[in-house]
Coordinates of C-alpha atoms in Angstrom, one line a residue:
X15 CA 12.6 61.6 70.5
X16 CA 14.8 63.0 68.0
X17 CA 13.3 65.0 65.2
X18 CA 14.5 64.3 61.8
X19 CA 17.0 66.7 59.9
X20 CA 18.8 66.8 57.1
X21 CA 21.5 65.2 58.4
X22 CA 20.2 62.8 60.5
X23 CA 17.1 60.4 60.5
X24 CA 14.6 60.7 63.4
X25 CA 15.0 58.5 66.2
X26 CA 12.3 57.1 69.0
X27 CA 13.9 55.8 72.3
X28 CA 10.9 53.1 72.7
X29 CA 11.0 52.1 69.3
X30 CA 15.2 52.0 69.0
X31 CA 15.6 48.4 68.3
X32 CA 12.4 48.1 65.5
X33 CA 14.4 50.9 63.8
X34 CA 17.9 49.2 63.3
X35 CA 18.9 47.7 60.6
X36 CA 20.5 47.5 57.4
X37 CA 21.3 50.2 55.0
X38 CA 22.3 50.6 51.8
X39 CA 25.9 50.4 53.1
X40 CA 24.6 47.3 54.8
X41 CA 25.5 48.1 58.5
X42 CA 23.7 48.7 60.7
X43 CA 24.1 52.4 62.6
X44 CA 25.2 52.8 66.2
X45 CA 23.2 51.7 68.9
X46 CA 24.7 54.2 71.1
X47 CA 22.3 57.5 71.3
X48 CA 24.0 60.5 72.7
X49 CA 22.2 63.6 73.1
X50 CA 21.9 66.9 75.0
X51 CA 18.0 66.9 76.0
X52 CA 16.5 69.9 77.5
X53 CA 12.7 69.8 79.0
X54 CA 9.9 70.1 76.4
X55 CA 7.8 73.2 76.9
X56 CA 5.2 75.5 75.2
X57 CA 7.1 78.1 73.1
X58 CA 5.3 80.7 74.5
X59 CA 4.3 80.8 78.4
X60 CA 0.6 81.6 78.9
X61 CA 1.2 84.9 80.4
X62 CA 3.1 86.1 77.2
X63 CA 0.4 88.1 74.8
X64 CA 2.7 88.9 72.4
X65 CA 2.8 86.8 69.0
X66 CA 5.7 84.8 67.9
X67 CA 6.7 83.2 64.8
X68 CA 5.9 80.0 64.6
X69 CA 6.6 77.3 61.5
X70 CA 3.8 74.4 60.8
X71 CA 6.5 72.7 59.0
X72 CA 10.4 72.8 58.4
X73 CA 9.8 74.0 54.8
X74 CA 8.1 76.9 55.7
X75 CA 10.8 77.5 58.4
X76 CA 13.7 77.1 56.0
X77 CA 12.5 79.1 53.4
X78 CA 11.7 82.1 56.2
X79 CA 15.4 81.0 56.7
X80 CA 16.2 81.6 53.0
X81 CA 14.3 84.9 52.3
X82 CA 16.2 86.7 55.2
X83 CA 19.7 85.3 54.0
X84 CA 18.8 86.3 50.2
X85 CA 17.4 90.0 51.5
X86 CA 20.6 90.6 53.3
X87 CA 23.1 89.2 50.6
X88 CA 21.2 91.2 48.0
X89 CA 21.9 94.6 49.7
X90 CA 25.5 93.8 50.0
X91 CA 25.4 92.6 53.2
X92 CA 27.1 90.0 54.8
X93 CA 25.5 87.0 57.1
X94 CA 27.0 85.6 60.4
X95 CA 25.9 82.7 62.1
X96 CA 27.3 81.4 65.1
X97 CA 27.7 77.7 65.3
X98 CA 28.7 75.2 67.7
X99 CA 31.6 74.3 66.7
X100 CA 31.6 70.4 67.1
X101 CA 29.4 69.7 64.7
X102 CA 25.7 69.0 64.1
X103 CA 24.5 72.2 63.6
X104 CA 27.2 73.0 61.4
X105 CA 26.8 70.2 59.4
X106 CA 23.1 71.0 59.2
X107 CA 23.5 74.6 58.5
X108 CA 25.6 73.8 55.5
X109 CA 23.3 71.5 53.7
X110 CA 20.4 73.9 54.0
X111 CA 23.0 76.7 52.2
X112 CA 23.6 74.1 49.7
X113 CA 20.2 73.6 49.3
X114 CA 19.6 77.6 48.5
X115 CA 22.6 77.8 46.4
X116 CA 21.4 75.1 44.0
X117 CA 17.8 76.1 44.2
X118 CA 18.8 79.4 42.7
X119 CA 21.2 78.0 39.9
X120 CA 24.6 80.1 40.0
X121 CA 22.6 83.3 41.0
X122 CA 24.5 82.7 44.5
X123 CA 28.1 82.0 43.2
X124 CA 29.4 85.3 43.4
X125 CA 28.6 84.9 47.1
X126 CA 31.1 82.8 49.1
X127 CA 30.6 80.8 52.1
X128 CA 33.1 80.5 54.8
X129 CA 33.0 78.0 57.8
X130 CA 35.6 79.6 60.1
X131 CA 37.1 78.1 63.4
X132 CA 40.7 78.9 65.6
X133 CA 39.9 75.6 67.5
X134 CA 40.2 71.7 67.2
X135 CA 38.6 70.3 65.5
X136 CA 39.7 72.0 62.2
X137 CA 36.7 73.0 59.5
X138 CA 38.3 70.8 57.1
X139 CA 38.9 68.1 59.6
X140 CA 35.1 68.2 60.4
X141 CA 33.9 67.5 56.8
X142 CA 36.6 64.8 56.0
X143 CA 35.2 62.9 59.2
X144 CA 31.6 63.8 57.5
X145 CA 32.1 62.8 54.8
X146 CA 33.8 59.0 55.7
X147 CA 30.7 58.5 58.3
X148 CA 27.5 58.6 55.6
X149 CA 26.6 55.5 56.9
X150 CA 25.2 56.9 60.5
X151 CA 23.1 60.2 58.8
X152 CA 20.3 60.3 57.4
X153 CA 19.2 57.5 54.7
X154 CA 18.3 60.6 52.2
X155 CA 21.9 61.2 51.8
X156 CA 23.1 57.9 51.9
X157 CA 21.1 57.0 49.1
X158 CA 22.0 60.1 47.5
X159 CA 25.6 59.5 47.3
X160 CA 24.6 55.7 46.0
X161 CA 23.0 57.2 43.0
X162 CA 25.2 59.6 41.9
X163 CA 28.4 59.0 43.6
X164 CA 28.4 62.6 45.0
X165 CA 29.6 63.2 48.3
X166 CA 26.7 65.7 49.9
X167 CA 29.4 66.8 51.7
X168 CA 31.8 67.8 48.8
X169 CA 30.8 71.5 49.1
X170 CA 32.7 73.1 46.8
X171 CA 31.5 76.7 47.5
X172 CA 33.2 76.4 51.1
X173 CA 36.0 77.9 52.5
X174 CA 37.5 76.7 55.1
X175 CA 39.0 79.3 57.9
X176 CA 41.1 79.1 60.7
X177 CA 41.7 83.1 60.7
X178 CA 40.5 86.6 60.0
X179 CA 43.2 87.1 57.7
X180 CA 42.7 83.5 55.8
X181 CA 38.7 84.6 55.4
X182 CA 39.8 87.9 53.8
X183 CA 41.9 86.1 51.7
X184 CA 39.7 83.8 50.4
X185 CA 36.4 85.3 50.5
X186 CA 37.5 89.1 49.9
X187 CA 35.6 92.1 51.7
X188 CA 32.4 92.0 49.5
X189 CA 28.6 90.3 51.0
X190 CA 29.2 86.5 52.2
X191 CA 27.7 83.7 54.8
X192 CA 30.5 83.1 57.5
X193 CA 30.1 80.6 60.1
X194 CA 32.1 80.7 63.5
X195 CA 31.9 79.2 66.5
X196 CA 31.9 79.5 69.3
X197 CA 28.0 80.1 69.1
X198 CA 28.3 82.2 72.1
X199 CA 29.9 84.7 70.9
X200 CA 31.6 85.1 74.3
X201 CA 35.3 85.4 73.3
X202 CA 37.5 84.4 69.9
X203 CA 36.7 85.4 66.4
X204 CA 33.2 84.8 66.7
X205 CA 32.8 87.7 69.3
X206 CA 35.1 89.7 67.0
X207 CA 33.4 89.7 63.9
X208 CA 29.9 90.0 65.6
X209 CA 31.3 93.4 66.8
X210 CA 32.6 94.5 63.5
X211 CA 29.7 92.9 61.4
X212 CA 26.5 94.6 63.8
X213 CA 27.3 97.5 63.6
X214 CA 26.7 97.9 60.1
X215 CA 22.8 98.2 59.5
X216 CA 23.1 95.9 55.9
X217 CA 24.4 92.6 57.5
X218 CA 22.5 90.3 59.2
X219 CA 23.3 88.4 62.5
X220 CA 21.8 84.7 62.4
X221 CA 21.2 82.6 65.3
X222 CA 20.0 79.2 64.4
X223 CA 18.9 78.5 67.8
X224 CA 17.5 80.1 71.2
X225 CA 20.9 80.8 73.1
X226 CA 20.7 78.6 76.2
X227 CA 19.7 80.9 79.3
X228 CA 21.6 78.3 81.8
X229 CA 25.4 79.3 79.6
X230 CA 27.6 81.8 81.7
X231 CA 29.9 84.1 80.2
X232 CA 32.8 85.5 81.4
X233 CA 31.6 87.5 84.4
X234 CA 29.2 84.7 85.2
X235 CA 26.3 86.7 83.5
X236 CA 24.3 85.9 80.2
X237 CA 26.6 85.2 77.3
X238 CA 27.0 88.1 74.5
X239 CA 24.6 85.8 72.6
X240 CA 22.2 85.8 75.2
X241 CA 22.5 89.5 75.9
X242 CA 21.6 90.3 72.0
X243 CA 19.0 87.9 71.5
X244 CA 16.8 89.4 74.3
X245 CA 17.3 93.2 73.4
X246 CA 16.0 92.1 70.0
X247 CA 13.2 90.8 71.9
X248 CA 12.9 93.4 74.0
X249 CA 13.0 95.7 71.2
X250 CA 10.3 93.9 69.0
X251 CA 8.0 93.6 71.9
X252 CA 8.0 97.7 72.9
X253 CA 7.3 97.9 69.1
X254 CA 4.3 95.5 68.7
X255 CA 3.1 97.5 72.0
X256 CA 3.3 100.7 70.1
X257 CA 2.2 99.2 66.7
X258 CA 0.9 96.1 67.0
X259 CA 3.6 94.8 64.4
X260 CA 6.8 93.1 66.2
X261 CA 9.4 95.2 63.9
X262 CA 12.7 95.4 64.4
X263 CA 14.4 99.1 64.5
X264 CA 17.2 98.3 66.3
X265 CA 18.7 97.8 69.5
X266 CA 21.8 98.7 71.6
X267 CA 24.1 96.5 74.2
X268 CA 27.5 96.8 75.2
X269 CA 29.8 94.6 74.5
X270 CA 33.5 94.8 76.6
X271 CA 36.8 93.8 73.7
X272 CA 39.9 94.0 74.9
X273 CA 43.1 94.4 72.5
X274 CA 46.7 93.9 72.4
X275 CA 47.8 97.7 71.2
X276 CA 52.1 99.3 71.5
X277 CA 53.2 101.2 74.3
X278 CA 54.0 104.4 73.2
X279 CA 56.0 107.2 74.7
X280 CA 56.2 107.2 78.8
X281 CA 54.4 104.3 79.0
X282 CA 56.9 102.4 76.9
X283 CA 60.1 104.2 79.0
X284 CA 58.6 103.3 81.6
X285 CA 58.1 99.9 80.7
X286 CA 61.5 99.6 79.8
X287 CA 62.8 100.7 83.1
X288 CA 61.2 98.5 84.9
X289 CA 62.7 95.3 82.6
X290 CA 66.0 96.9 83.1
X291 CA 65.5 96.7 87.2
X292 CA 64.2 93.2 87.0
X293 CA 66.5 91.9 85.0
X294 CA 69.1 93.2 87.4
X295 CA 67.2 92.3 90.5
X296 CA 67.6 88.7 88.8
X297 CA 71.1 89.2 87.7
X298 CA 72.0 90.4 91.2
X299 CA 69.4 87.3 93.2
X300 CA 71.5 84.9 91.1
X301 CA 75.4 86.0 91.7
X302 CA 73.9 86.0 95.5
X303 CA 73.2 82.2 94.9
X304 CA 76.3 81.4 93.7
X305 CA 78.4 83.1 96.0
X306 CA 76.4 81.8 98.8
X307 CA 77.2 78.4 97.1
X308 CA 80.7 78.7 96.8
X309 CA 81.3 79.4 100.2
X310 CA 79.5 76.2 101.1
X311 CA 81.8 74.2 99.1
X312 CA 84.5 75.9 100.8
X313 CA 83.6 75.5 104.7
X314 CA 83.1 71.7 103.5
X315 CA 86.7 71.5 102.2
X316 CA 88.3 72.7 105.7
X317 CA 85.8 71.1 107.7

């Protein structure tokens, strides 16, 4: 079972072939399902006392969604959500922004959006191939875009990124919504700017899903991801103990960046004096080679 989304229609495995058929564009959408399906469960086990939030329906969910993004882009704060960077969530994550922005008539604009990736496929690429593929989401848009002849893709606020210093450019250092993948923060800019961006108390770090407790990071332990969502846990659940209210204070983990920084006094001499020697020790290893070769040729001549 696949629950509907914005966009992408809901979808019934023993009911597939009652629900092809004709759309607007008249074609009829892939009969090819491919998903990632993990084992339905209770959200919270039955040994867990502690409350969670829970959403009756995905409006009350997404405007939860849109008070916490407003609150933090109203105290100059800047969001960051890690996405996957292939796609679906991404292209989900977008709409519901676009949603906001337009619910609110212009009082977003001054507020940029950035969807910022150093991998394949590129940000741009990503909505181009959106964009020419409305014909297998959800009907909602298609019939959107037949009405009006505006591409729900065609988001205009967006920037599209492919480096720190192209998302300062274009979005400047004020409050904004950046999206990078990889969602696990684990390594690239995504673990970059989650370092820079925690730290200061105003932002807001946005996960729009549970990070997957089966994903390894580096050292084969939980991903960065993994290892913030559960201190906030942790965190909320020693306050509701204390106060009966699952606030959020703050937490700490530690998070290992490496960086590529000049060699500087010794360490640079000494760096240099150990190219020099290798570069003779090669210098030398190859006029061995040669002369070694030369006096083959020659034995071959007299012989």
């Amino acid at each position: 079972y696949q629950k509907k989304d914005r966009h992408v229609d809901g979808c019934r495995l023993d009911d597939a072939d009652a629900q092809r058929g004709s759309n607007i564009f008249g074609t009829a959408p892939a009969a090819l399902l491919v998903t990632d399906a993990l084992i339905p469960g209770p959200k919270d086990s039955p040994q867990d006392p502690l409350p969670r939030p829970q959403f009756s329906s995905r409006g009350e969910r997404d405007n939860a969604l849109h008070e916490q993004v407003l609150g933090c882009l109203r105290r100059d704060g800047t969001v960051l959500i890690p996405v996957d960077g292939g796609g679906g969530r991404i292209l989900e994550v977008l709409l519901m922004l676009e949603e906001l922005y337009v619910r609110m008539q212009g009082g977003l604009d001054r507020y940029p959006i950035a969807l910022l990736s150093t991998v394949e496929p590129h940000p741009s690429t990503l909505l181009e191939v959106a964009r020419s593929h409305l014909e297998y989401m959800a009907a909602s848009l298609a019939q959107g875009f037949e009405a009006s002849r505006d591409n729900p893709y065609t988001l205009r606020r967006l920037k599209c990124c492919t480096s720190k210093e192209e998302l300062l450019r274009k979005c400047g250092p004020g409050p904004k919504i950046v999206l990078c993948s990889p969602k696990s923060c684990e390594a690239g800019i995504a673990k970059e700017l989650l370092v820079e961006y925690a730290s200061v108390p105003r932002n807001l770090i946005l996960f729009m899903e549970k990070p997957e407790p089966s994903e390894r990071g580096e050292n084969g332990g939980p991903t960065v991801a993994a290892r913030l969502f559960d201190a906030v846990e942790r965190a909320k659940d020693e306050a509701f103990q204390q106060t009966r209210r699952r606030d959020f204070y703050g937490c700490t983990i530690k998070i290992g960046v490496t960086k590529r920084v000049p060699l500087l006094g010794s360490e640079l001499r000494t760096h240099q004096i150990n190219e020099q020697q290798k570069k003779r020790k090669r210098a030398a290893e190859e006029a061995e080679k040669e002369e070694a070769e030369k006096e083959a040729v020659t034995k071959k001549k007299h012989s």
